[in-house]
Each structure stands twice: as structure tokens, then as C-alpha cells.
Short mmCIF file of C-alpha atoms in Angstrom, two decimals:
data_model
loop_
_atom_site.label_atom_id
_atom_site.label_comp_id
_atom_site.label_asym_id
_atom_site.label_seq_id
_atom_site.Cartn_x
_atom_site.Cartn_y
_atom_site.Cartn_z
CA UNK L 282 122.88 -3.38 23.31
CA UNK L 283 124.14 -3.83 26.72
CA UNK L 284 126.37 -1.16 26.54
CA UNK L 285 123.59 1.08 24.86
CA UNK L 286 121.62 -0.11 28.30
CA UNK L 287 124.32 1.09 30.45
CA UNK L 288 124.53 4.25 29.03
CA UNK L 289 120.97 5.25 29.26
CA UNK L 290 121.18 4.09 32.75
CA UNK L 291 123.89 6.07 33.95
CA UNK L 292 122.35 9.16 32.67
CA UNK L 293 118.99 8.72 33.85
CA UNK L 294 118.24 11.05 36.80
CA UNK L 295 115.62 8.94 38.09
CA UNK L 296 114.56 6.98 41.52
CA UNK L 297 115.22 3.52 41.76
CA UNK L 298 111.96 2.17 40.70
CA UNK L 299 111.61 4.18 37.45
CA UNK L 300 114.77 3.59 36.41
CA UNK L 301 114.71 -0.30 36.63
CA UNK L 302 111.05 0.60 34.87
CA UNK L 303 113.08 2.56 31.77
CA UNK L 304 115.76 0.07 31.85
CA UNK L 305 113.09 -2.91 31.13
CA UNK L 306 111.20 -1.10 29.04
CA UNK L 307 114.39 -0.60 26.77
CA UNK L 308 115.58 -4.23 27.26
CA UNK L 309 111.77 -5.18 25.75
CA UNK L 310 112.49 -2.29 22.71
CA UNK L 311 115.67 -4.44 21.42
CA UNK L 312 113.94 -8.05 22.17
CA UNK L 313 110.71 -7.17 20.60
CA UNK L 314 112.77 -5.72 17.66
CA UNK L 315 114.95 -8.97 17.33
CA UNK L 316 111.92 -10.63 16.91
CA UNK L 317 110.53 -8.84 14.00
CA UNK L 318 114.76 -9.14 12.31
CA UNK L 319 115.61 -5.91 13.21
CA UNK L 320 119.40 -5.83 14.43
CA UNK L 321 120.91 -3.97 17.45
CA UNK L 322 122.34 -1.32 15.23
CA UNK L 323 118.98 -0.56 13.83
CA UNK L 324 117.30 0.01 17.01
CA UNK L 325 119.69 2.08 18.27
CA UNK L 326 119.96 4.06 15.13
CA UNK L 327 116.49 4.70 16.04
CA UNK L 328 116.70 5.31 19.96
CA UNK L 329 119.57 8.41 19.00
CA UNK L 330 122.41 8.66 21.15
CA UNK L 331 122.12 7.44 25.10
CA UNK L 332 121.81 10.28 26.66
CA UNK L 333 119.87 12.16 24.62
CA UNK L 334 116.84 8.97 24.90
CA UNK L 335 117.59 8.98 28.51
CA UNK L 336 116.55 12.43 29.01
CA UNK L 337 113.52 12.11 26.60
CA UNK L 338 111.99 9.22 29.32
CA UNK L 339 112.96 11.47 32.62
CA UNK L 340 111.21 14.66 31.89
CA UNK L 341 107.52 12.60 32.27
CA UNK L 342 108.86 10.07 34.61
CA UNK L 343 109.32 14.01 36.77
CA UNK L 344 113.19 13.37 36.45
CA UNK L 345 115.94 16.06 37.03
CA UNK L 346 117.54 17.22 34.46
CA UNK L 347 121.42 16.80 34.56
CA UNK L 348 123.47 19.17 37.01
CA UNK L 349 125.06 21.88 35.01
CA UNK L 350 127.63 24.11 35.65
CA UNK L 351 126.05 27.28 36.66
CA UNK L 352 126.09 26.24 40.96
CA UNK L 353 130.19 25.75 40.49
CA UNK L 354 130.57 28.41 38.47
CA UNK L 355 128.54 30.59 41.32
CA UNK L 356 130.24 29.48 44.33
CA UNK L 357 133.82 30.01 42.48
CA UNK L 358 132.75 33.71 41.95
CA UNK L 359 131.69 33.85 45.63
CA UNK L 360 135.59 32.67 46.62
CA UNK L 361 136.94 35.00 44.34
CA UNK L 362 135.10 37.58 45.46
CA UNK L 363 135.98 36.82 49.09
CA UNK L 364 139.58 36.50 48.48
CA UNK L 365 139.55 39.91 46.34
CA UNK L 366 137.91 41.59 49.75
CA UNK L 367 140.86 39.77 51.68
CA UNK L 368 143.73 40.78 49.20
CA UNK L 369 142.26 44.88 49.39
CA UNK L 370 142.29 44.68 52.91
CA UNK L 371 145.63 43.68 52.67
CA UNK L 372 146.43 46.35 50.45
CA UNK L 373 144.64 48.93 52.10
CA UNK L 374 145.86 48.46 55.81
CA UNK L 375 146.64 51.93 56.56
CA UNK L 376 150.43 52.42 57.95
CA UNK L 377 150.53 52.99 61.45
CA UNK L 378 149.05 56.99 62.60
CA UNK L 379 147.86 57.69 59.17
CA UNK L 380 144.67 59.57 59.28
CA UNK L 381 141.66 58.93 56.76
CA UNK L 382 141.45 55.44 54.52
CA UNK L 383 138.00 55.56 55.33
CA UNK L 384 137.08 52.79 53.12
CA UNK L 385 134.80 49.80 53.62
CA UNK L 386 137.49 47.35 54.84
CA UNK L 387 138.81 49.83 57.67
CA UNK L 388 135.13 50.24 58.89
CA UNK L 389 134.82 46.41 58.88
CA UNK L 390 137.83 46.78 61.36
CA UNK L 391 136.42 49.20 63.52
CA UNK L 392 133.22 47.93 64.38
CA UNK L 393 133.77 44.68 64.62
CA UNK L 394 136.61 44.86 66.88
CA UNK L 395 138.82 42.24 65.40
CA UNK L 396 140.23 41.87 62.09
CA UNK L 397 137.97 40.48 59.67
CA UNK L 398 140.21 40.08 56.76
CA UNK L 399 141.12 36.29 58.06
CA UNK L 400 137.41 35.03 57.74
CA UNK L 401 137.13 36.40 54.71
CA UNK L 402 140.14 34.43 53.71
CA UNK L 403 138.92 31.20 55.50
CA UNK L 404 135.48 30.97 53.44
CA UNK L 405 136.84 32.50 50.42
CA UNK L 406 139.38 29.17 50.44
CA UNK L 407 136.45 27.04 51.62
CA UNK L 408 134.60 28.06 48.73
CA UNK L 409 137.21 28.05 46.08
CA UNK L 410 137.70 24.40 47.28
CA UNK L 411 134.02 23.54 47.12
CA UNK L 412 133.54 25.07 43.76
CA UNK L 413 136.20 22.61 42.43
CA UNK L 414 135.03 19.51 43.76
CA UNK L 415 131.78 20.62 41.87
CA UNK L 416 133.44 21.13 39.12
CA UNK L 417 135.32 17.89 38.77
CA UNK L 418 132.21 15.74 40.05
CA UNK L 419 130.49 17.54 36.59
CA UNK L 420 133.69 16.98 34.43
CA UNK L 421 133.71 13.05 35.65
CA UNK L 422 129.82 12.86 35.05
CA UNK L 423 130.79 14.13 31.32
CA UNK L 424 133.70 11.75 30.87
CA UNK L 425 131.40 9.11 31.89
CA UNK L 426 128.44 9.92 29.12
CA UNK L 427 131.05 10.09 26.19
CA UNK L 428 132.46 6.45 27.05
CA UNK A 103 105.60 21.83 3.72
CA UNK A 104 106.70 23.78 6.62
CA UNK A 105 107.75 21.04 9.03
CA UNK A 106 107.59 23.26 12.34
CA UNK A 107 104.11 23.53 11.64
CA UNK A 108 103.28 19.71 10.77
CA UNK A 109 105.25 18.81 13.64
CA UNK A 110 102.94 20.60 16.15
CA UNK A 111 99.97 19.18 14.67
CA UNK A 112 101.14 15.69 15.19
CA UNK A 113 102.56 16.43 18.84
CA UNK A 114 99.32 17.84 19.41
CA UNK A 115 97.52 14.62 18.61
CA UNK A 116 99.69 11.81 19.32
CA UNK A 117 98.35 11.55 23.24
CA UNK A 118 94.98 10.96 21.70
CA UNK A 119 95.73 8.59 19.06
CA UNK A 120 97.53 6.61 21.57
CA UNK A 121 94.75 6.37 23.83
CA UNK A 122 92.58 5.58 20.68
CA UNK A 123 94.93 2.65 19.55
CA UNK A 124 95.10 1.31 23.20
CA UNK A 125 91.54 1.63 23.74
CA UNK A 126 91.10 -1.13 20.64
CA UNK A 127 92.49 -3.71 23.40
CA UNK A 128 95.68 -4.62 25.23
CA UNK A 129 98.65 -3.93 22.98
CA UNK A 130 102.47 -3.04 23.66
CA UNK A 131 105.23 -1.66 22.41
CA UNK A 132 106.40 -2.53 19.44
CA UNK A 133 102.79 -3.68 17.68
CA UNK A 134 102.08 -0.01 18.84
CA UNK A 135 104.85 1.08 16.65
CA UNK A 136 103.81 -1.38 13.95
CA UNK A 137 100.69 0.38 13.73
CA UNK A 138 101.63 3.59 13.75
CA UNK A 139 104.05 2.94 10.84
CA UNK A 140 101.06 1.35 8.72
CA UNK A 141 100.04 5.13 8.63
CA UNK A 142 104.14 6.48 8.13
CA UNK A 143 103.02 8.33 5.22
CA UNK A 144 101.21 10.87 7.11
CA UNK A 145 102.27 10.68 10.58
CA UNK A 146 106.27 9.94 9.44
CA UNK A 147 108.04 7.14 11.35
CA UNK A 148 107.04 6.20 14.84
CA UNK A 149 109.76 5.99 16.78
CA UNK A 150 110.49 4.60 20.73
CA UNK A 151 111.79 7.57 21.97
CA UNK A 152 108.77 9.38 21.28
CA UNK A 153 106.02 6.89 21.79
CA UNK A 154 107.63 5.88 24.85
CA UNK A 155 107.72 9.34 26.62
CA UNK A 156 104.21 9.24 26.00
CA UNK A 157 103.20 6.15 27.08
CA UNK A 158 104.87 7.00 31.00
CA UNK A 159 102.77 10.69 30.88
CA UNK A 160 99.62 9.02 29.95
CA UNK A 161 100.36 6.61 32.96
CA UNK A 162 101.88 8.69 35.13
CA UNK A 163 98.03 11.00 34.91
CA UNK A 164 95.98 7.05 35.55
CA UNK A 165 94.69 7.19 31.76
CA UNK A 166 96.26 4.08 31.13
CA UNK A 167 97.83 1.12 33.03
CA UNK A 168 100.18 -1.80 32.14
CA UNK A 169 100.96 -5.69 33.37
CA UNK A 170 104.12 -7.47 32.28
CA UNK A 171 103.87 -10.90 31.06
CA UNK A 172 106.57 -12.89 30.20
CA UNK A 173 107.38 -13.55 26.53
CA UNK A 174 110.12 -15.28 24.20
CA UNK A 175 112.72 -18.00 25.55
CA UNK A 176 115.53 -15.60 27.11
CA UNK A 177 113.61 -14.87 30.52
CA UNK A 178 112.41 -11.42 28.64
CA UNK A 179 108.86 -9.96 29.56
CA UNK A 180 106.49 -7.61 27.83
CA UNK A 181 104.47 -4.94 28.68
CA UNK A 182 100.32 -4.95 27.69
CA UNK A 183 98.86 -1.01 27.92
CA UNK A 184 95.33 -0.65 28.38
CA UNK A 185 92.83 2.15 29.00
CA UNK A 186 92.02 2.55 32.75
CA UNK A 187 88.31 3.52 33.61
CA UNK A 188 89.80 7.52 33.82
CA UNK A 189 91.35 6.99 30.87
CA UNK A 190 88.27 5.60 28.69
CA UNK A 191 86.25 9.39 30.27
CA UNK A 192 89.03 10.96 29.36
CA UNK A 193 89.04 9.86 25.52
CA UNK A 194 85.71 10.03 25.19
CA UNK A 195 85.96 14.03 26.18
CA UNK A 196 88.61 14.17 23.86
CA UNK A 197 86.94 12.69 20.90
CA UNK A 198 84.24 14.66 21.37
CA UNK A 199 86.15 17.64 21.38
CA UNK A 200 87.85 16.49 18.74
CA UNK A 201 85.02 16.11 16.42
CA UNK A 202 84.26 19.45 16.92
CA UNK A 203 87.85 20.93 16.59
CA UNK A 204 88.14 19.15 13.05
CA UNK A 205 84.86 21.01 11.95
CA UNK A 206 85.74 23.80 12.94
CA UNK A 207 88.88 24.31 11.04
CA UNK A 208 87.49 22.38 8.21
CA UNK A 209 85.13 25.42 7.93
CA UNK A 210 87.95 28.00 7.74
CA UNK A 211 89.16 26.04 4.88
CA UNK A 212 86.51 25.52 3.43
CA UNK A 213 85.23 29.46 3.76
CA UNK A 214 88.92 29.80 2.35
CA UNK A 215 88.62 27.33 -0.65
CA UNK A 216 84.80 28.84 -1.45
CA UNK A 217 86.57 32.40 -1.65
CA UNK A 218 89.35 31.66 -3.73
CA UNK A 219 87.61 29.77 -6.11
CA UNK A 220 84.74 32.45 -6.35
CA UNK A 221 88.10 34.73 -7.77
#
């Protein structure tokens, strides 16, 4: 039961208050069902897996649902895409007195000055490095449900 | 039976027949479930993880409200529902309605049964 307790907890997205509200509530579901001779294992039977119960309470209690995995999976595309405009600009750095490449990356050049390719670089990194620290804060989250 | 269809009519009503159960007097949780299960026949096992979503919507829009009070030896406490003074208005609109609602579709099956039987 306790563990059954912890569970829900950990996967309620809920303020403070409402979750020590859910939290009682469940502790009087398995007292009030001891009473009447039901055991632990039949209550729970009935309550369905942790999580699942846990996100039944939050949605009228206006709780988030869980974090998925669409924001990581965004900001990784964003640092691939920022290294892939690095790693062409690399590529297509005309040789010295060529005439022509008149593609995007040389006009970046141009205008701006200064070589842009670095910043690109920079955030690309930046983001790859967010996007797995997102990643491994949802993987952990996961773990931690299936305990 | 189709159950999809079942289902919806008892998701439908639910809210109401809560508020009509809790309207009877102060009750909580489990003798909530109790009584609902007196009717399991029709209305299929109650069960906490739906009655209990329920019960934080109705409070959570002031139709009902709760107080603990502490029960059995281990420190535990339990939690009496009752109608709030919104909540009464509220049911009473929604019986009302309901009383008509039922007639109404009674009279499409009955129109339905009169046809069929005229056949």
C-alpha cells in the first residue's frame, strides 16, 4: 500500500496542497476498505496501475499532464539543423579568388561582416546539449514510474 | 449491448447521481461506493478511480464541500461530502431537466415500440 502511495505520488503533477489532498484521500480508500475485509491487493486491483490512477485525479484537480518527448525531440532538430548550416558552410567556403558560390551561407558572410558559421556552431552545440539533458530528465522520470 | 454506447450514458449521469446520493446527507467514500454497488447490475461496479475524479470536479465548481473527521484507531481520518447551497440549485436544475430529458426519449421509444408493433 505504501509503495502503491508512493507511486501515485511521484506521478502526480500537482501543487503541494492537492497532492497531500490525493495522497489522503487514497490513504482513506485502503483504510476504509480494510475495514469492510477487503485486502491491499484488492484495492489496488481496483485503483489499476499507479500512474494511470494518478493521472485520472490530476486532470480535475487542473493538473499537467506528464512532459513528453516532443520539446527534446524539437530542440535536438533545432541543433542539428544548426550544425548542418555550420558543416555546409564549411563545405561551401569558396577557395580563395573563385568567382560565384552565391549561396545562402556566402551571403550570410557578406553582410554581416564576420563569419557566422562559428555561432551557428556555438548554439547548434548549446542546443544539442540542452536537448539531452531533456531527454535524460524524461528517461529518469520513466525509470522512476516502472519501479 | 454495445458498451461504447452504455458507457456514455452512465458518464453522462454519474455527476448527477452523485449529487443526488450526497444530497441524502453527509456520506464519504467508500459508503458512496457501497451504494453505488447495491445498483452494480445496471450501473456495473463503482470503482475509486472514477468516483473519485468526480468527487474533486464537483468540488472544484462549489457544488459540494467536504470536512475530515478522524476515524478508526491508526490516526486515519475520513472525509464527509455534502451538497453546498450552489450545489443543492444546481441539482435541482438538473433534476428538472432531467425529468424532462427521460420523457422525452421515452417518447421516441415509445413512438418506436407503437410502430413496430402496429407491423
Amino acid at each position: 500500500m505504501n509503495e502503491y502511495i508512493r507511486q501515485v505520488e511521484r506521478n502526480l503533477r500537482l501543487p503541494r496542497g492537492k497532492k497531500r489532498e490525493v495522497l489522503r484521500d487514497l490513504r482513506e480508500i485502503f483504510d476504509s476498505a480494510r475495514e469492510h475485509g477487503e485486502s491491499e491487493a484488492d484495492v489496488i486491483d481496483r485503483l489499476g496501475p499507479a500512474a494511470a490512477y494518478a493521472d485520472t485525479v490530476s486532470a480535475p484537480l487542473g493538473g499537467k499532464r506528464r512532459a513528453g518527448f516532443v520539446l527534446p525531440a524539437a530542440v535536438l532538430a533545432l541543433a542539428v539543423a544548426l550544425i548542418a548550416v555550420f558543416l555546409a558552410a564549411q563545405a561551401g567556403r569558396p577557395p580563395e579568388n573563385v568567382i560565384g558560390q552565391a549561396d545562402a551561407m556566402t551571403q550570410i558572410r557578406v553582410t554581416g561582416g564576420v563569419d557566422l558559421a562559428p555561432v551557428f556552431l556555438t548554439f547548434g552545440l548549446l542546443a544539442a546539449a540542452v536537448a539531452a539533458v531533456l531527454f535524460a530528465l524524461r528517461i529518469r522520470r520513466r525509470k522512476g514510474d516502472r519501479e | 449491448m454495445e458498451q461504447r454506447y452504455v458507457q456514455q450514458f452512465k458518464k453522462g449521469s454519474l455527476e448527477m447521481i452523485l449529487l443526488c446520493l450526497i444530497g441524502r446527507g453527509e456520506t464519504y467514500g467508500y459508503a458512496i461506493l457501497e451504494e453505488l454497488n447495491r445498483r452494480s447490475a445496471v450501473l456495473g461496479w463503482a470503482k475509486e478511480g472514477t468516483v473519485y475524479p468526480i468527487l474533486y470536479r464537483l468540488q472544484g465548481a462549489g457544488l459540494i464541500q467536504s470536512r475530515l473527521a478522524p476515524s478508526g484507531a491508526n490516526g486515519g481520518s475520513k472525509k464527509y461530502y455534502s451538497l453546498t447551497e450552489k450545489g443543492r440549485e444546481t441539482l435541482e436544475e438538473l433534476v428538472q431537466f432531467w425529468a424532462a430529458y427521460s420523457a422525452c426519449v421515452q417518447g421516441f421509444v415509445t413512438a418506436y415500440r407503437e410502430k413496430e408493433e402496429s407491423q
